[in-house]
């Protein structure tokens, strides 16, 4: 019983760490894409900047 509980906790910890690492990896990739394309970096997706542009 305790062995299964420990294994479950380890699996949950691994899943959370994998999700966190993949999320940060994708975030860095999108950041690089935005840096490489000047058009995307100038466009801000918040509605406040859209109102200012129009």
mmCIF file of C-alpha atoms in Angstrom:
data_model
loop_
_atom_site.group_PDB
_atom_site.id
_atom_site.type_symbol
_atom_site.label_atom_id
_atom_site.label_comp_id
_atom_site.label_asym_id
_atom_site.label_seq_id
_atom_site.Cartn_x
_atom_site.Cartn_y
_atom_site.Cartn_z
ATOM 1 C CA UNK A 1 0.000 0.000 0.000
ATOM 2 C CA UNK A 2 2.726 2.495 0.916
ATOM 3 C CA UNK A 3 4.753 1.428 -2.119
ATOM 4 C CA UNK A 4 1.883 2.295 -4.476
ATOM 5 C CA UNK A 5 1.390 5.662 -2.787
ATOM 6 C CA UNK A 6 5.079 6.531 -3.155
ATOM 7 C CA UNK A 7 5.065 5.443 -6.793
ATOM 8 C CA UNK A 8 1.973 7.575 -7.445
ATOM 9 C CA UNK A 9 3.608 10.618 -5.878
ATOM 10 C CA UNK A 10 6.747 10.076 -7.958
ATOM 11 C CA UNK A 11 4.658 9.782 -11.139
ATOM 12 C CA UNK A 12 2.745 12.975 -10.303
ATOM 13 C CA UNK A 13 6.009 14.790 -9.612
ATOM 14 C CA UNK A 14 7.482 13.593 -12.919
ATOM 15 C CA UNK A 15 4.365 14.636 -14.846
ATOM 16 C CA UNK A 16 4.358 18.115 -13.285
ATOM 17 C CA UNK A 17 8.068 18.613 -13.957
ATOM 18 C CA UNK A 18 7.705 17.439 -17.575
ATOM 19 C CA UNK A 19 4.752 19.785 -18.152
ATOM 20 C CA UNK A 20 6.655 22.679 -16.573
ATOM 21 C CA UNK A 21 9.811 22.063 -18.648
ATOM 22 C CA UNK A 22 7.854 21.712 -21.903
ATOM 23 C CA UNK A 23 5.894 24.902 -21.118
ATOM 24 C CA UNK A 24 9.066 26.905 -20.459
ATOM 25 C CA UNK A 25 10.675 25.383 -23.593
ATOM 26 C CA UNK A 26 7.718 26.409 -25.771
ATOM 27 C CA UNK A 27 7.763 29.862 -24.156
ATOM 28 C CA UNK A 28 11.424 30.338 -25.086
ATOM 29 C CA UNK A 29 10.732 29.133 -28.648
ATOM 30 C CA UNK A 30 7.881 31.627 -29.100
ATOM 31 C CA UNK A 31 10.111 34.341 -27.628
ATOM 32 C CA UNK A 32 12.811 33.570 -30.201
ATOM 33 C CA UNK A 33 10.256 33.589 -33.024
ATOM 34 C CA UNK A 34 8.945 36.978 -31.880
ATOM 35 C CA UNK A 35 12.522 38.298 -31.652
ATOM 36 C CA UNK A 36 13.380 37.107 -35.184
ATOM 37 C CA UNK A 37 10.278 38.640 -36.794
ATOM 38 C CA UNK A 38 10.144 42.402 -36.196
ATOM 39 C CA UNK A 39 6.485 42.603 -37.273
ATOM 40 C CA UNK A 40 5.334 40.261 -34.491
ATOM 41 C CA UNK A 41 7.370 42.096 -31.856
ATOM 42 C CA UNK A 42 5.791 45.438 -32.765
ATOM 43 C CA UNK A 43 2.254 43.998 -32.657
ATOM 44 C CA UNK A 44 0.970 43.745 -29.103
ATOM 45 C CA UNK A 45 -1.989 41.413 -28.618
ATOM 46 C CA UNK A 46 -3.522 43.406 -25.780
ATOM 47 C CA UNK A 47 -6.673 45.401 -26.687
ATOM 48 C CA UNK A 48 -5.222 48.589 -25.213
ATOM 49 C CA UNK A 49 -2.477 48.774 -27.832
ATOM 50 C CA UNK A 50 -5.000 47.958 -30.578
ATOM 51 C CA UNK A 51 -7.127 50.894 -29.467
ATOM 52 C CA UNK A 52 -4.068 53.154 -29.494
ATOM 53 C CA UNK A 53 -3.087 51.998 -33.010
ATOM 54 C CA UNK A 54 -6.580 52.666 -34.390
#
